[in-house]
Amino acid sequence: MNSKQVALVSGASRGIGAATARELGRLGYHVIVNYLRDAESAELVVEQIGAAQAIQADVTDEAQVTMLVDRVVAEHERIDVLVGNAHTAAPPFGPLEHVPWEAFAAKVSVELAGVYHLTRRVLPIMRQRRSGRIVYVSATAAELIIGSAAHSTAKAALNAFARQVAGEAIRDGITVNTVAPGGVGTDATAEVFTDGIRRHFGDRSVTGTMLRPQDLARPIAALVDGAFATVTGQVIPVDGGYPLLSQLLDGLPAQFPTPS
């Protein structure tokens, strides 16, 4: 049995999940690096952490999630942290009339399937210890991005799901929060984000650059490592100040003079 606290991070072979796994490893957790297909990248994350192991499972499949969680509990007798990060379905973009119902419904359904199955299996384990930390990775797109109805609806549903779980878990000493990133430069977004898009987000970030996976990993780690032990049921935007800087750059109020 491993005496370290155990953190299960879904979709942890690349991007935000991998950065979060490394950060939790740095803080002393034994990290379960869940992945779907990229075993090589998952094993590299494990090597970088040391106290970690890679376990393949499709988190949208109830049977595979059961096997994943049962294995972790059999080997470690605990799961202290769950980070629901896995990118389970690519969203269809475009005007609503061009998005078939099947594509719309699939995005919402598969988005929720991963967190539903993981939470349903992990929550009773945390309840037995009367402690635990759950963090879901959503997106600021839940608020409003025109042309992404399926993506925005799926993320808004995830936020609502998280609040429901927070309410059910609160009397057992378990906190449940959601981190909502804006645009993040990852391996996945590298395929779709042009240089112009990256400049757009960089110009509208307090750091002057587009968000990186590690910019999400640190807030996620803070939520689970004790600093936010009295915070639960919250959706925390991590967007570099995008709405504020967008207002300044894209349309100052008429009464404010434009900076020279």
Short mmCIF file of N, CA and C in Angstrom, two decimals, residues 128-221:
data_model
loop_
_atom_site.label_atom_id
_atom_site.label_comp_id
_atom_site.label_asym_id
_atom_site.label_seq_id
_atom_site.Cartn_x
_atom_site.Cartn_y
_atom_site.Cartn_z
N GLN A 128 -15.82 7.42 2.48
CA GLN A 128 -15.36 6.51 3.53
C GLN A 128 -14.29 7.15 4.40
N ARG A 129 -13.46 8.02 3.80
CA ARG A 129 -12.40 8.71 4.53
C ARG A 129 -12.86 10.07 5.05
N ARG A 130 -14.06 10.48 4.63
CA ARG A 130 -14.61 11.78 4.99
C ARG A 130 -13.67 12.92 4.61
N SER A 131 -13.09 12.80 3.44
CA SER A 131 -12.24 13.87 2.91
C SER A 131 -12.00 13.59 1.43
N GLY A 132 -11.70 14.65 0.71
CA GLY A 132 -11.40 14.50 -0.70
C GLY A 132 -11.49 15.83 -1.42
N ARG A 133 -10.85 15.88 -2.58
CA ARG A 133 -10.86 17.08 -3.41
C ARG A 133 -11.16 16.67 -4.84
N ILE A 134 -12.16 17.31 -5.42
CA ILE A 134 -12.50 17.06 -6.82
C ILE A 134 -12.42 18.38 -7.56
N VAL A 135 -11.75 18.36 -8.71
CA VAL A 135 -11.68 19.54 -9.58
C VAL A 135 -12.00 19.10 -11.00
N TYR A 136 -12.94 19.80 -11.61
CA TYR A 136 -13.27 19.55 -13.01
C TYR A 136 -12.68 20.68 -13.86
N VAL A 137 -12.26 20.34 -15.06
CA VAL A 137 -11.75 21.35 -16.00
C VAL A 137 -12.84 21.65 -17.02
N SER A 138 -13.36 22.86 -16.97
CA SER A 138 -14.42 23.31 -17.85
C SER A 138 -13.83 24.28 -18.87
N ALA A 139 -14.51 25.39 -19.12
CA ALA A 139 -14.00 26.42 -20.05
C ALA A 139 -14.84 27.67 -19.88
N THR A 140 -14.22 28.81 -20.14
CA THR A 140 -15.00 30.06 -20.12
C THR A 140 -16.01 30.09 -21.25
N ALA A 141 -15.87 29.18 -22.22
CA ALA A 141 -16.85 29.08 -23.31
C ALA A 141 -18.24 28.77 -22.80
N ALA A 142 -18.36 28.30 -21.54
CA ALA A 142 -19.68 28.04 -20.97
C ALA A 142 -20.52 29.31 -20.90
N GLU A 143 -19.86 30.45 -20.84
CA GLU A 143 -20.58 31.72 -20.74
C GLU A 143 -21.14 32.15 -22.09
N LEU A 144 -20.26 32.39 -23.06
CA LEU A 144 -20.76 32.81 -24.37
C LEU A 144 -19.63 32.86 -25.39
N ILE A 145 -19.72 32.00 -26.36
CA ILE A 145 -18.89 32.12 -27.56
C ILE A 145 -19.81 31.80 -28.73
N ILE A 146 -20.09 32.79 -29.55
CA ILE A 146 -21.00 32.59 -30.67
C ILE A 146 -20.39 31.60 -31.65
N GLY A 147 -21.21 30.66 -32.10
CA GLY A 147 -20.74 29.67 -33.06
C GLY A 147 -20.23 28.40 -32.42
N SER A 148 -20.45 28.26 -31.10
CA SER A 148 -20.00 27.03 -30.41
C SER A 148 -21.09 26.55 -29.47
N ALA A 149 -22.30 26.43 -29.99
CA ALA A 149 -23.44 26.10 -29.14
C ALA A 149 -23.25 24.77 -28.42
N ALA A 150 -22.76 23.76 -29.11
CA ALA A 150 -22.58 22.45 -28.48
C ALA A 150 -21.50 22.51 -27.41
N HIS A 151 -20.38 23.14 -27.72
CA HIS A 151 -19.27 23.24 -26.77
C HIS A 151 -19.69 24.04 -25.54
N SER A 152 -20.31 25.19 -25.76
CA SER A 152 -20.72 26.04 -24.65
C SER A 152 -21.77 25.36 -23.79
N THR A 153 -22.72 24.69 -24.42
CA THR A 153 -23.76 23.99 -23.67
C THR A 153 -23.17 22.86 -22.84
N ALA A 154 -22.24 22.12 -23.43
CA ALA A 154 -21.59 21.01 -22.71
C ALA A 154 -20.83 21.51 -21.49
N LYS A 155 -20.11 22.61 -21.64
CA LYS A 155 -19.35 23.14 -20.52
C LYS A 155 -20.27 23.74 -19.45
N ALA A 156 -21.34 24.38 -19.87
CA ALA A 156 -22.31 24.90 -18.90
C ALA A 156 -22.94 23.76 -18.12
N ALA A 157 -23.24 22.66 -18.80
CA ALA A 157 -23.79 21.49 -18.13
C ALA A 157 -22.78 20.91 -17.14
N LEU A 158 -21.51 20.89 -17.52
CA LEU A 158 -20.46 20.41 -16.61
C LEU A 158 -20.41 21.28 -15.36
N ASN A 159 -20.52 22.59 -15.52
CA ASN A 159 -20.50 23.49 -14.35
C ASN A 159 -21.68 23.21 -13.43
N ALA A 160 -22.86 22.98 -14.01
CA ALA A 160 -24.04 22.67 -13.20
C ALA A 160 -23.87 21.33 -12.50
N PHE A 161 -23.32 20.36 -13.20
CA PHE A 161 -23.06 19.04 -12.62
C PHE A 161 -22.13 19.18 -11.41
N ALA A 162 -21.09 19.98 -11.55
CA ALA A 162 -20.12 20.15 -10.47
C ALA A 162 -20.77 20.74 -9.23
N ARG A 163 -21.66 21.70 -9.40
CA ARG A 163 -22.34 22.29 -8.25
C ARG A 163 -23.23 21.27 -7.56
N GLN A 164 -23.88 20.42 -8.34
CA GLN A 164 -24.71 19.38 -7.75
C GLN A 164 -23.86 18.41 -6.92
N VAL A 165 -22.71 18.01 -7.47
CA VAL A 165 -21.82 17.10 -6.75
C VAL A 165 -21.30 17.78 -5.48
N ALA A 166 -20.98 19.06 -5.58
CA ALA A 166 -20.51 19.80 -4.40
C ALA A 166 -21.55 19.77 -3.28
N GLY A 167 -22.81 19.96 -3.66
CA GLY A 167 -23.87 19.94 -2.66
C GLY A 167 -24.04 18.58 -2.02
N GLU A 168 -23.89 17.52 -2.81
CA GLU A 168 -24.05 16.17 -2.28
C GLU A 168 -22.87 15.77 -1.39
N ALA A 169 -21.68 16.32 -1.68
CA ALA A 169 -20.46 15.86 -1.01
C ALA A 169 -20.07 16.72 0.19
N ILE A 170 -20.68 17.87 0.36
CA ILE A 170 -20.17 18.85 1.31
C ILE A 170 -20.19 18.35 2.75
N ARG A 171 -21.17 17.55 3.13
CA ARG A 171 -21.25 17.07 4.52
C ARG A 171 -20.25 15.96 4.82
N ASP A 172 -19.56 15.50 3.78
CA ASP A 172 -18.55 14.46 3.97
C ASP A 172 -17.13 15.01 3.90
N GLY A 173 -17.00 16.34 3.98
CA GLY A 173 -15.67 16.94 3.99
C GLY A 173 -14.99 16.96 2.64
N ILE A 174 -15.78 16.85 1.58
CA ILE A 174 -15.24 16.79 0.22
C ILE A 174 -15.54 18.11 -0.49
N THR A 175 -14.52 18.74 -1.05
CA THR A 175 -14.74 19.96 -1.82
C THR A 175 -14.76 19.62 -3.31
N VAL A 176 -15.60 20.36 -4.02
CA VAL A 176 -15.77 20.14 -5.46
C VAL A 176 -15.78 21.50 -6.14
N ASN A 177 -14.82 21.73 -7.00
CA ASN A 177 -14.73 23.01 -7.71
C ASN A 177 -14.41 22.78 -9.18
N THR A 178 -14.59 23.84 -9.94
CA THR A 178 -14.36 23.79 -11.39
C THR A 178 -13.41 24.92 -11.78
N VAL A 179 -12.43 24.59 -12.59
CA VAL A 179 -11.54 25.59 -13.17
C VAL A 179 -11.93 25.77 -14.63
N ALA A 180 -12.14 27.02 -15.03
CA ALA A 180 -12.59 27.31 -16.39
C ALA A 180 -11.54 28.12 -17.13
N PRO A 181 -10.71 27.46 -17.93
CA PRO A 181 -9.70 28.20 -18.68
C PRO A 181 -10.28 28.92 -19.88
N GLY A 182 -9.59 29.98 -20.29
CA GLY A 182 -9.86 30.59 -21.58
C GLY A 182 -9.06 29.83 -22.64
N GLY A 183 -8.61 30.52 -23.66
CA GLY A 183 -7.81 29.88 -24.70
C GLY A 183 -6.46 29.46 -24.15
N VAL A 184 -6.09 28.21 -24.36
CA VAL A 184 -4.84 27.66 -23.84
C VAL A 184 -4.06 27.04 -24.99
N GLY A 185 -2.77 27.29 -25.03
CA GLY A 185 -1.91 26.70 -26.04
C GLY A 185 -1.50 25.30 -25.65
N THR A 186 -2.12 24.30 -26.24
CA THR A 186 -1.82 22.90 -25.96
C THR A 186 -1.52 22.18 -27.28
N ASP A 187 -1.14 20.92 -27.19
CA ASP A 187 -0.93 20.13 -28.40
C ASP A 187 -2.20 20.08 -29.23
N ALA A 188 -3.33 19.96 -28.56
CA ALA A 188 -4.61 19.86 -29.27
C ALA A 188 -4.97 21.16 -29.97
N THR A 189 -4.82 22.29 -29.27
CA THR A 189 -5.19 23.57 -29.88
C THR A 189 -4.16 24.04 -30.90
N ALA A 190 -2.94 23.49 -30.84
CA ALA A 190 -1.92 23.87 -31.81
C ALA A 190 -2.36 23.55 -33.23
N GLU A 191 -3.23 22.55 -33.36
CA GLU A 191 -3.71 22.14 -34.68
C GLU A 191 -4.74 23.10 -35.25
N VAL A 192 -5.37 23.91 -34.39
CA VAL A 192 -6.46 24.78 -34.86
C VAL A 192 -6.20 26.26 -34.60
N PHE A 193 -5.32 26.59 -33.67
CA PHE A 193 -5.04 27.98 -33.37
C PHE A 193 -3.98 28.53 -34.32
N THR A 194 -4.34 29.54 -35.07
CA THR A 194 -3.39 30.19 -35.97
C THR A 194 -2.51 31.16 -35.17
N ASP A 195 -1.48 31.68 -35.81
CA ASP A 195 -0.63 32.68 -35.16
C ASP A 195 -1.46 33.89 -34.75
N GLY A 196 -2.43 34.25 -35.59
CA GLY A 196 -3.28 35.39 -35.28
C GLY A 196 -4.12 35.15 -34.04
N ILE A 197 -4.65 33.95 -33.89
CA ILE A 197 -5.43 33.62 -32.70
C ILE A 197 -4.56 33.65 -31.46
N ARG A 198 -3.35 33.12 -31.58
CA ARG A 198 -2.44 33.13 -30.42
C ARG A 198 -2.09 34.56 -30.03
N ARG A 199 -1.86 35.42 -31.02
CA ARG A 199 -1.58 36.84 -30.71
C ARG A 199 -2.79 37.49 -30.05
N HIS A 200 -3.99 37.16 -30.55
CA HIS A 200 -5.22 37.71 -29.98
C HIS A 200 -5.31 37.41 -28.49
N PHE A 201 -5.10 36.15 -28.12
CA PHE A 201 -5.19 35.78 -26.71
C PHE A 201 -4.02 36.34 -25.91
N GLY A 202 -2.85 36.39 -26.51
CA GLY A 202 -1.69 36.95 -25.82
C GLY A 202 -1.86 38.42 -25.51
N ASP A 203 -2.42 39.17 -26.46
CA ASP A 203 -2.66 40.60 -26.25
C ASP A 203 -3.70 40.84 -25.17
N ARG A 204 -4.52 39.84 -24.90
CA ARG A 204 -5.60 39.98 -23.93
C ARG A 204 -5.35 39.13 -22.68
N SER A 205 -4.09 38.97 -22.34
CA SER A 205 -3.70 38.25 -21.12
C SER A 205 -2.79 39.13 -20.29
N VAL A 206 -2.98 39.08 -18.99
CA VAL A 206 -2.16 39.88 -18.09
C VAL A 206 -0.69 39.50 -18.18
N THR A 207 -0.39 38.28 -18.65
CA THR A 207 1.00 37.84 -18.79
C THR A 207 1.62 38.28 -20.11
N GLY A 208 0.78 38.73 -21.05
CA GLY A 208 1.28 39.11 -22.36
C GLY A 208 1.46 37.94 -23.30
N THR A 209 1.14 36.75 -22.85
CA THR A 209 1.25 35.56 -23.70
C THR A 209 -0.02 34.71 -23.53
N MET A 210 -0.27 33.88 -24.53
CA MET A 210 -1.39 32.95 -24.43
C MET A 210 -1.17 32.01 -23.25
N LEU A 211 -2.24 31.63 -22.58
CA LEU A 211 -2.12 30.72 -21.45
C LEU A 211 -1.46 29.42 -21.87
N ARG A 212 -0.67 28.87 -20.95
CA ARG A 212 0.00 27.59 -21.15
C ARG A 212 -0.60 26.56 -20.18
N PRO A 213 -0.41 25.28 -20.43
CA PRO A 213 -0.97 24.27 -19.52
C PRO A 213 -0.57 24.48 -18.07
N GLN A 214 0.68 24.88 -17.82
CA GLN A 214 1.12 25.06 -16.43
C GLN A 214 0.40 26.22 -15.74
N ASP A 215 -0.15 27.15 -16.54
CA ASP A 215 -0.93 28.24 -15.95
C ASP A 215 -2.25 27.74 -15.36
N LEU A 216 -2.71 26.59 -15.82
CA LEU A 216 -3.89 25.95 -15.25
C LEU A 216 -3.52 24.97 -14.16
N ALA A 217 -2.37 24.33 -14.32
CA ALA A 217 -1.95 23.30 -13.36
C ALA A 217 -1.78 23.87 -11.96
N ARG A 218 -1.22 25.05 -11.86
CA ARG A 218 -0.97 25.62 -10.53
C ARG A 218 -2.25 25.96 -9.79
N PRO A 219 -3.25 26.60 -10.42
CA PRO A 219 -4.53 26.82 -9.70
C PRO A 219 -5.22 25.52 -9.34
N ILE A 220 -5.18 24.53 -10.22
CA ILE A 220 -5.80 23.24 -9.90
C ILE A 220 -5.12 22.63 -8.68
N ALA A 221 -3.80 22.65 -8.66
CA ALA A 221 -3.06 22.10 -7.53
C ALA A 221 -3.38 22.86 -6.24
#
